[in-house]
mmCIF file of C-alpha atoms in Angstrom:
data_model
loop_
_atom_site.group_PDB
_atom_site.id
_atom_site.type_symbol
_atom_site.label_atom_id
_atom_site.label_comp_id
_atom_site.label_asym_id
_atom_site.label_seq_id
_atom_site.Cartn_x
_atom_site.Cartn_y
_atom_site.Cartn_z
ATOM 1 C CA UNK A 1 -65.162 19.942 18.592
ATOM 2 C CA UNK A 2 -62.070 19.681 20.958
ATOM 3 C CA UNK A 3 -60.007 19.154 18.335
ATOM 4 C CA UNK A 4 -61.263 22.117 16.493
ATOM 5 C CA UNK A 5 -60.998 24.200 19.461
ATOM 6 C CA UNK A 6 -57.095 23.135 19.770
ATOM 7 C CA UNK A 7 -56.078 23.250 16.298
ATOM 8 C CA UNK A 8 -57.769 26.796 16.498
ATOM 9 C CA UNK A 9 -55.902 28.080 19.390
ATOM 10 C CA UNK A 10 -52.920 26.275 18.365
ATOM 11 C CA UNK A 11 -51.132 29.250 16.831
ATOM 12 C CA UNK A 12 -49.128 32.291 19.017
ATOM 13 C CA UNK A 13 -50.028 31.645 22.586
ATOM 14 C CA UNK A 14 -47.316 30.409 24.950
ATOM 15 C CA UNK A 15 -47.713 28.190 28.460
ATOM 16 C CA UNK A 16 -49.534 30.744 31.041
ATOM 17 C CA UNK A 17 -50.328 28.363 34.141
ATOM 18 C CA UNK A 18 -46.973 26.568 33.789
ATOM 19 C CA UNK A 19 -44.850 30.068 34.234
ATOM 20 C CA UNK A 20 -47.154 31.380 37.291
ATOM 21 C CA UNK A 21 -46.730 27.924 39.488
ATOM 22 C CA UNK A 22 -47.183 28.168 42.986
ATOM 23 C CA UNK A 23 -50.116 26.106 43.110
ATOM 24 C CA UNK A 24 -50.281 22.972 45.009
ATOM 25 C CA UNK A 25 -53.410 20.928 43.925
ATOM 26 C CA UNK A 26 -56.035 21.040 41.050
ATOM 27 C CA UNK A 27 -59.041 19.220 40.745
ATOM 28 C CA UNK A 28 -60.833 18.968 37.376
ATOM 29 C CA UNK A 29 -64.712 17.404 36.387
ATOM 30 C CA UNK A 30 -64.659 16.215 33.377
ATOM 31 C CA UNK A 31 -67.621 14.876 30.958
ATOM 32 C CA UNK A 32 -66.248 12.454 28.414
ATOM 33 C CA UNK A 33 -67.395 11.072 25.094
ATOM 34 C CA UNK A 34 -65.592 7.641 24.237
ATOM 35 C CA UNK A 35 -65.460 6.429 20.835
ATOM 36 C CA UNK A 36 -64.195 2.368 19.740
ATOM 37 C CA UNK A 37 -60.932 2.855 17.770
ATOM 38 C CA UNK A 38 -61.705 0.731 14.800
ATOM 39 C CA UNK A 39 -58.666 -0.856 12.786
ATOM 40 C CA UNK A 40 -58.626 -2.855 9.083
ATOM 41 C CA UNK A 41 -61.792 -3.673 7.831
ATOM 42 C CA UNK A 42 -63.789 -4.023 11.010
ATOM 43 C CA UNK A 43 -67.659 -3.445 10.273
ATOM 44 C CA UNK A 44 -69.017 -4.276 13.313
ATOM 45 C CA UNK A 45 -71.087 -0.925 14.654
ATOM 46 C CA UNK A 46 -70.025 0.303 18.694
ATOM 47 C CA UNK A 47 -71.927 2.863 20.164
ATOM 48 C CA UNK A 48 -70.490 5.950 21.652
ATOM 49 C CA UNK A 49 -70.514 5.735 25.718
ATOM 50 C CA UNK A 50 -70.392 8.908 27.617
ATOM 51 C CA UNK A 51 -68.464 9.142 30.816
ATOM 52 C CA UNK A 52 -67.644 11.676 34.155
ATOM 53 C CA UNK A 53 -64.539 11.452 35.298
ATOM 54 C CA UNK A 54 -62.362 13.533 38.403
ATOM 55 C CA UNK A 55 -59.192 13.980 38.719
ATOM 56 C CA UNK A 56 -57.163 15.070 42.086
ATOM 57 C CA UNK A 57 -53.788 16.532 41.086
ATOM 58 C CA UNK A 58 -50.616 17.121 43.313
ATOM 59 C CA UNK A 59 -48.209 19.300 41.937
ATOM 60 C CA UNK A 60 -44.613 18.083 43.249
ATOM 61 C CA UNK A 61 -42.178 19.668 40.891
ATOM 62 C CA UNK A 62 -43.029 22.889 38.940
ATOM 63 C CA UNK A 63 -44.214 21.427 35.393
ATOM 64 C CA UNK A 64 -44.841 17.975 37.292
ATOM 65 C CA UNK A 65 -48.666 16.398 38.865
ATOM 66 C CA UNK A 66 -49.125 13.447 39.919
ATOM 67 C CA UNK A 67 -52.739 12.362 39.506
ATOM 68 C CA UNK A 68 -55.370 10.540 41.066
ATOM 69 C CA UNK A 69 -58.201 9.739 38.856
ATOM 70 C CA UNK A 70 -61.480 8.066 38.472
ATOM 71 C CA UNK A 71 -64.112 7.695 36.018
ATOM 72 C CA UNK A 72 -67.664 5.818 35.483
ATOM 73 C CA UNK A 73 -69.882 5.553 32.613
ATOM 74 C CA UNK A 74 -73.165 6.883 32.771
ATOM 75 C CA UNK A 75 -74.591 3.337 31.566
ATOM 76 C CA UNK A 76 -72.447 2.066 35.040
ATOM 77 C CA UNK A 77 -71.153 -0.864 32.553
ATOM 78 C CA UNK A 78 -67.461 0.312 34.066
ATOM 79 C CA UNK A 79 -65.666 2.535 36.313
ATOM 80 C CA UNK A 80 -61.729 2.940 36.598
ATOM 81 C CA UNK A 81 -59.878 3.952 39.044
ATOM 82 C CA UNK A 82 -55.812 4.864 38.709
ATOM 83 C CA UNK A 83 -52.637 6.656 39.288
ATOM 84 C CA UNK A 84 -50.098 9.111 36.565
ATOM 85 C CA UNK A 85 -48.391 11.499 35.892
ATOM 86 C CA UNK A 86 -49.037 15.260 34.162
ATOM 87 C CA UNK A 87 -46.664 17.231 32.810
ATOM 88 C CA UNK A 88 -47.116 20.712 31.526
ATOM 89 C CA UNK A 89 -46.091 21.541 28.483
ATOM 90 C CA UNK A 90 -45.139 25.506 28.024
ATOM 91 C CA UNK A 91 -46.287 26.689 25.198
ATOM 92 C CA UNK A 92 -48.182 24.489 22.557
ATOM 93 C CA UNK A 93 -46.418 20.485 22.858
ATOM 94 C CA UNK A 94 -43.007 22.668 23.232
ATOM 95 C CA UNK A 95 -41.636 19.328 24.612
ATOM 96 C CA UNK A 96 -38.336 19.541 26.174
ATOM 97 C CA UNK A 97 -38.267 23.083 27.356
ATOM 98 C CA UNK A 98 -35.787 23.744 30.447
ATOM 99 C CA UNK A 99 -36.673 25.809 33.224
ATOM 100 C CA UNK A 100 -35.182 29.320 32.208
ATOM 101 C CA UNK A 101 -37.764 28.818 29.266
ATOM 102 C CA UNK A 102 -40.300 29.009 31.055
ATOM 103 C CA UNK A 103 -39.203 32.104 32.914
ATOM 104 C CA UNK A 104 -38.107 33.368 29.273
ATOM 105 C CA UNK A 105 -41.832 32.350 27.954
ATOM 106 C CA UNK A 106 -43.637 34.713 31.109
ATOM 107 C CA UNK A 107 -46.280 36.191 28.430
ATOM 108 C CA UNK A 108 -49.681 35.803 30.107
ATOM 109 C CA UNK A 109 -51.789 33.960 27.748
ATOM 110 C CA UNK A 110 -54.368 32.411 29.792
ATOM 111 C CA UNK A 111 -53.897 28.629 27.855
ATOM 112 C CA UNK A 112 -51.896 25.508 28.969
ATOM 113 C CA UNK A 113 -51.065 22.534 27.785
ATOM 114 C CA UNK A 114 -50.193 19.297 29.044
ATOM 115 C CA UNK A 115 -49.756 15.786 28.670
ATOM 116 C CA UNK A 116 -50.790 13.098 30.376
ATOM 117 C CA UNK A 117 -50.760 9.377 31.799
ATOM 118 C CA UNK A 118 -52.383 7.428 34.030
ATOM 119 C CA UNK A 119 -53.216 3.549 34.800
ATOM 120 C CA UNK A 120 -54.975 1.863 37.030
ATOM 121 C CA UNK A 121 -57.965 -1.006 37.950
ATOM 122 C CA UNK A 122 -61.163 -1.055 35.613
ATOM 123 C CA UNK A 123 -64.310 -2.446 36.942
ATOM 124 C CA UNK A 124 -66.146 -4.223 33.721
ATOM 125 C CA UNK A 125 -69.901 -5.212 33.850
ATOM 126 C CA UNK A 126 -70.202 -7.732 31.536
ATOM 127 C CA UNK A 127 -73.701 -9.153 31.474
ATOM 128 C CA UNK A 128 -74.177 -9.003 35.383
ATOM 129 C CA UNK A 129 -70.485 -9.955 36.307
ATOM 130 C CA UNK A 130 -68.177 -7.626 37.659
ATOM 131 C CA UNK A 131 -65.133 -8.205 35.749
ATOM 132 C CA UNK A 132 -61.169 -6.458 36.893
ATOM 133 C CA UNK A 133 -58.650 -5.241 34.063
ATOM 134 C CA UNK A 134 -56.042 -3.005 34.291
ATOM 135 C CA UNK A 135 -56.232 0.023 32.099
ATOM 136 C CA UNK A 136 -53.786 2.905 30.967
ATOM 137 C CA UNK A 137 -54.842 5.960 29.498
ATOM 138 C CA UNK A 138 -52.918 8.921 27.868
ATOM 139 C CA UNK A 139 -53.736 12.173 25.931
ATOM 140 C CA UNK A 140 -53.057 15.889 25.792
ATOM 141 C CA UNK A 141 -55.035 18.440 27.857
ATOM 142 C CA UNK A 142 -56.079 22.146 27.190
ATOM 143 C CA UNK A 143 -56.464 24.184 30.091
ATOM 144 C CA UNK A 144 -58.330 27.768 29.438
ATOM 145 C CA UNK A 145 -58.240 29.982 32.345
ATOM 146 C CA UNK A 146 -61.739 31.863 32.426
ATOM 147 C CA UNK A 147 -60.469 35.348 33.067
ATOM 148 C CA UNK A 148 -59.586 34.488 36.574
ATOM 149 C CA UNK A 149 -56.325 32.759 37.978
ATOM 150 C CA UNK A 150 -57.958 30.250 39.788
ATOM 151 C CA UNK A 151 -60.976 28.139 37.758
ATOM 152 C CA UNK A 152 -60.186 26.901 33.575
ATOM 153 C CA UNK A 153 -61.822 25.251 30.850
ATOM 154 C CA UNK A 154 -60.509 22.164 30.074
ATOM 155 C CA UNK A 155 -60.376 19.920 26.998
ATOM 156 C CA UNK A 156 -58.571 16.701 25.908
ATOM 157 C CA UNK A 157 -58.205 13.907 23.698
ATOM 158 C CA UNK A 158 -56.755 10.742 24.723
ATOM 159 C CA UNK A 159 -56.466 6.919 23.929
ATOM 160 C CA UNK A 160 -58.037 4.601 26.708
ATOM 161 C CA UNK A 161 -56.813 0.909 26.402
ATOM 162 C CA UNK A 162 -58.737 -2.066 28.381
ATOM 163 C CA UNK A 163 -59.051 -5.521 27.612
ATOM 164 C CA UNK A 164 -56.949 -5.515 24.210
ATOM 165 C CA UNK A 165 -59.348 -2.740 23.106
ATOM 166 C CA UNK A 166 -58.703 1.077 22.546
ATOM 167 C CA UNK A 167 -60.846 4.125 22.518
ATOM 168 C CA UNK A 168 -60.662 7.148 21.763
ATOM 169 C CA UNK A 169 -62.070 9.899 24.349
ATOM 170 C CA UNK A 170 -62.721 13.199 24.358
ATOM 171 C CA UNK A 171 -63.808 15.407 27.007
ATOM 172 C CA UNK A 172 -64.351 19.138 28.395
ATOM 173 C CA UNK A 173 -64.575 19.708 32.179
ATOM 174 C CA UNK A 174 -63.886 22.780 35.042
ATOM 175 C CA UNK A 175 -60.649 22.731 36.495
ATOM 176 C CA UNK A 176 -59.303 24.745 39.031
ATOM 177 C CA UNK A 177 -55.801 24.672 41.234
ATOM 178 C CA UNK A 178 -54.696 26.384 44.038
ATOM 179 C CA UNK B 1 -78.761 47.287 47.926
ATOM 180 C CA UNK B 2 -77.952 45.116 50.224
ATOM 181 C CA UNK B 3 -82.196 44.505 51.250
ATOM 182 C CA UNK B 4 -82.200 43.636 47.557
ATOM 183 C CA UNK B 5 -79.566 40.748 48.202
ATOM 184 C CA UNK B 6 -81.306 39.705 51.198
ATOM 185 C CA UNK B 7 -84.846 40.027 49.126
ATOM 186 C CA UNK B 8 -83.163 37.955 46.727
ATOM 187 C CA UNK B 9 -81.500 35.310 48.879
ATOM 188 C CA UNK B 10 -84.828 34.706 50.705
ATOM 189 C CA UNK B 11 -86.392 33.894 47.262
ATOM 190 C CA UNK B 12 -84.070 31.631 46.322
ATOM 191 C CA UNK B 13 -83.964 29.897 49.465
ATOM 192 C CA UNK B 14 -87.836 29.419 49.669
ATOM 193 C CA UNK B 15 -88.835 28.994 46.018
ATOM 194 C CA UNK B 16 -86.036 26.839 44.810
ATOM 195 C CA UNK B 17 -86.389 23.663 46.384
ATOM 196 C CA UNK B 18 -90.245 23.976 45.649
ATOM 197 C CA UNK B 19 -89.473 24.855 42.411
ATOM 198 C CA UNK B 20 -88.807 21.064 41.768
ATOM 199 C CA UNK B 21 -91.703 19.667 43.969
ATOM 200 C CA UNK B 22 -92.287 16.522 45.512
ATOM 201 C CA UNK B 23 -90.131 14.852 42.303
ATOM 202 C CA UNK B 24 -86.787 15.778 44.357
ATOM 203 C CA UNK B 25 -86.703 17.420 47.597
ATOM 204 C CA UNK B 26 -88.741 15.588 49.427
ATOM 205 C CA UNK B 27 -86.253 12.551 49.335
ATOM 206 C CA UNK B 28 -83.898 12.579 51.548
ATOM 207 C CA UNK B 29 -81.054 11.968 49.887
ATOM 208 C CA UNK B 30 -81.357 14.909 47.877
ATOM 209 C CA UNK B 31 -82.145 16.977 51.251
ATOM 210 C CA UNK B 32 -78.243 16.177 52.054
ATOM 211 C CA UNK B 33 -76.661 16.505 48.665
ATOM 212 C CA UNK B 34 -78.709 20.120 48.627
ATOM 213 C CA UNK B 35 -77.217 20.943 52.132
ATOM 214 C CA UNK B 36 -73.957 19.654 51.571
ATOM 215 C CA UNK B 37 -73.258 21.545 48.202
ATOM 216 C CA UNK B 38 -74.144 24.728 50.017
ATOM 217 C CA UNK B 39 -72.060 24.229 52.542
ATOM 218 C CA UNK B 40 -68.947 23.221 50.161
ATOM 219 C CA UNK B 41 -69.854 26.259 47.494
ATOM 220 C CA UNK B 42 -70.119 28.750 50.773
ATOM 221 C CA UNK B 43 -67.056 27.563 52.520
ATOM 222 C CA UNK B 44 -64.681 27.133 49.398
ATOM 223 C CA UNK B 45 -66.192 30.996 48.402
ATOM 224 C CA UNK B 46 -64.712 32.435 52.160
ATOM 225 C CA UNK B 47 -61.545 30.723 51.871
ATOM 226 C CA UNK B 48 -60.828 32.508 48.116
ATOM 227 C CA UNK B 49 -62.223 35.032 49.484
ATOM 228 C CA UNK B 50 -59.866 35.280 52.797
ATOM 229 C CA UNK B 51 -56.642 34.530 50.188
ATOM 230 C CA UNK B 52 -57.538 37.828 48.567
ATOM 231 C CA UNK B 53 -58.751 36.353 45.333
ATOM 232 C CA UNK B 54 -61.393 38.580 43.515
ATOM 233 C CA UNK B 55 -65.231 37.952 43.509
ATOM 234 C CA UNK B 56 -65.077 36.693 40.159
ATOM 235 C CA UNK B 57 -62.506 34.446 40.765
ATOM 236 C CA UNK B 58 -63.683 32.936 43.951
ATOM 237 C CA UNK B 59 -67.080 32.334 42.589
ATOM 238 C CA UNK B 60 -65.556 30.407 39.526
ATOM 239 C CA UNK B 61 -63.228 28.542 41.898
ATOM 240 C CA UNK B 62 -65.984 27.739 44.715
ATOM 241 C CA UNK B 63 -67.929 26.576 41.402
ATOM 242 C CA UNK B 64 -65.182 24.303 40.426
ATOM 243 C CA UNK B 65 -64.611 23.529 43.676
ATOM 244 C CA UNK B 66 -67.873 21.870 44.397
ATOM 245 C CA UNK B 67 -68.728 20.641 41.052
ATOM 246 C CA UNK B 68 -65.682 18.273 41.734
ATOM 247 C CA UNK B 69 -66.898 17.327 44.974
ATOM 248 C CA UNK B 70 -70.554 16.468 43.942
ATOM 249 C CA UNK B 71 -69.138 14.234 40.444
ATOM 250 C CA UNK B 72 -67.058 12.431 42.950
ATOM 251 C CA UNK B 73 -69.854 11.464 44.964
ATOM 252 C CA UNK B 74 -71.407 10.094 42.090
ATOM 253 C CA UNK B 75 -68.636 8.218 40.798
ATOM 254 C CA UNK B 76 -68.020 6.649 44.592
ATOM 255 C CA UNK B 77 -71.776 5.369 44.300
ATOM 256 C CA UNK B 78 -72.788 2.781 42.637
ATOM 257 C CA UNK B 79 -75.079 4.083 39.496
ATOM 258 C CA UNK B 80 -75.028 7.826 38.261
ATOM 259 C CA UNK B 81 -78.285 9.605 39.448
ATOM 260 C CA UNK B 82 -78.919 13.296 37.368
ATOM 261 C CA UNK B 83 -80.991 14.930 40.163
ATOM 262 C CA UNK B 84 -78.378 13.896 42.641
ATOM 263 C CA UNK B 85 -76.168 16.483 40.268
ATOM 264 C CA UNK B 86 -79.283 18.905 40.087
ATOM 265 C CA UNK B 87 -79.269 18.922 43.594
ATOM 266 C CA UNK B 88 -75.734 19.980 43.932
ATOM 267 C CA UNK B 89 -75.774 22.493 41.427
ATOM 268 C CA UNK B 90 -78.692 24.247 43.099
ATOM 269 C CA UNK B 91 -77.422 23.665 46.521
ATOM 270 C CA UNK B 92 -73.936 25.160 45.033
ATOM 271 C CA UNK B 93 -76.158 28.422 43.756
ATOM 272 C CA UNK B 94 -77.669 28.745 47.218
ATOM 273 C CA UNK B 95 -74.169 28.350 48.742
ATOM 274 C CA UNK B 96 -72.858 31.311 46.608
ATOM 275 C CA UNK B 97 -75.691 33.175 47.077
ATOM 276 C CA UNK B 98 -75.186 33.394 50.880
ATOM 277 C CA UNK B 99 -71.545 34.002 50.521
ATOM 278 C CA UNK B 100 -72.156 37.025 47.623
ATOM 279 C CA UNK B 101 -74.919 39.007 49.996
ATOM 280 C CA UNK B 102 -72.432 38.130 53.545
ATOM 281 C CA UNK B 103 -69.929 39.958 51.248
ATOM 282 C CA UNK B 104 -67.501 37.368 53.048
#
């Protein structure tokens, strides 16, 4: 459904939030659905894990966050906790873009994109035992402002990596920076 | 129209939290997530409010706001708990709700 929503707003809007910077922090909710990435001819069957995550941003340079987040399964089999980097991306994965594009690209479509990476310390229960791995994360975000310049709609899709495995997650939250 | 607010805001205040019945207000915890939301929603609704944001958008940012505040509560305890979120989402409405008929 993300996806969908993306590819369907893919076409003729340009970077809104990105061009109208003078925000400091954003903090976003986010409810996550996290699928097993499955390579070859794997047949063994994982079931999809839902998870809430935050995420405390700290804009220091005018397309630049750095990030704080933290997420936890609702089964509480793990919870992460890390440190990255977002970068927005004016208009649609326009990667690359300078400055004086962004002041060229000042029409006021209320979408932004931006991508995104962050690792950090994953808590794993396995059977009882509290288990520590390191985990990175990275994906592209979709931020819709809700006819306001303050609160958005947000979407991504990343790839979550722990323990030699990856995942695929996909989430929609409320955002909001100021 | 502004007795109708206050009518309003008195309902919501009484009738909500006995709305759910013994199942969630009568614990304790849920007392403080209630009161704590409010407080968050209410607050974070005056400052947009004082930085000359609209209604509209300081009610969707004080939303934000303490919807971020109440999921990382959950995530700093140790197992997710649904009417811990119930309870902030109501105490959020009741926060608003006081802000909206203040006109702050």
């Amino acid at each position: 459904m993300n996806l969908l929503i993306m590819l369907v707003l893919l076409v003729g809007v340009s970077s809104y939030a990105a061009t109208k910077k003078k925000t400091i922090v954003s903090v976003n909710s986010i409810y996550n659905s996290i699928q097993d990435i499955k390579l070859g001819n794997s047949t063994t069957s994982s079931q999809e894990q839902f998870s809430l995550s935050v995420e405390l941003g700290f804009r220091f340079f005018r397309t630049h966050q750095l990030i704080i987040a933290s997420t936890q399964t609702t089964d509480n089999l793990r919870s992460d906790i890390g440190l990255g980097l977002r970068f927005d991306l004016p208009g649609f994965f326009y990667i690359g873009s300078t400055a004086k594009d962004l002041q060229l690209q000042k029409k006021s479509y209320p979408v932004n994109t931006s991508g995104y990476f962050h690792t950090g310390i994953s808590d794993v229960n396995e059977s009882g035992v509290i288990v520590k791995a390191g985990y990175t994360q990275w994906g592209f975000t979709m931020d819709i402002f809700l006819f306001n310049k303050i609160t958005y709609l947000t979407t991504n899709a990343s790839v979550y990596s722990v323990q030699g495995n990856s995942y695929f997650v996909s989430g929609v939250g409320l955002g909001a920076e100021f | 129209m502004q007795s109708f607010r206050y009518v309003i805001l008195l309902c919501v205040l009484v009738y909500s939290p006995l709305g759910f019945g013994e199942s969630l207000f009568d614990q304790k915890d849920k007392q403080n997530h209630l009161l704590v939301s409010a407080c968050i929603s209410a607050g974070s609704y005056a400052y947009f409010r004082s930085e000359k944001y609209s209604r509209f958008s300081s009610i969707m940012g004080s939303i934000a706001i303490t919807t971020f505040v109440g999921s990382l509560k959950e995530l700093v305890d140790p197992s997710l708990d649904s009417q811990d979120l119930q309870a902030d989402t109501i105490g959020m409405g009741t926060g608003l709700l006081l802000g909206i008929t203040f006109d702050w």
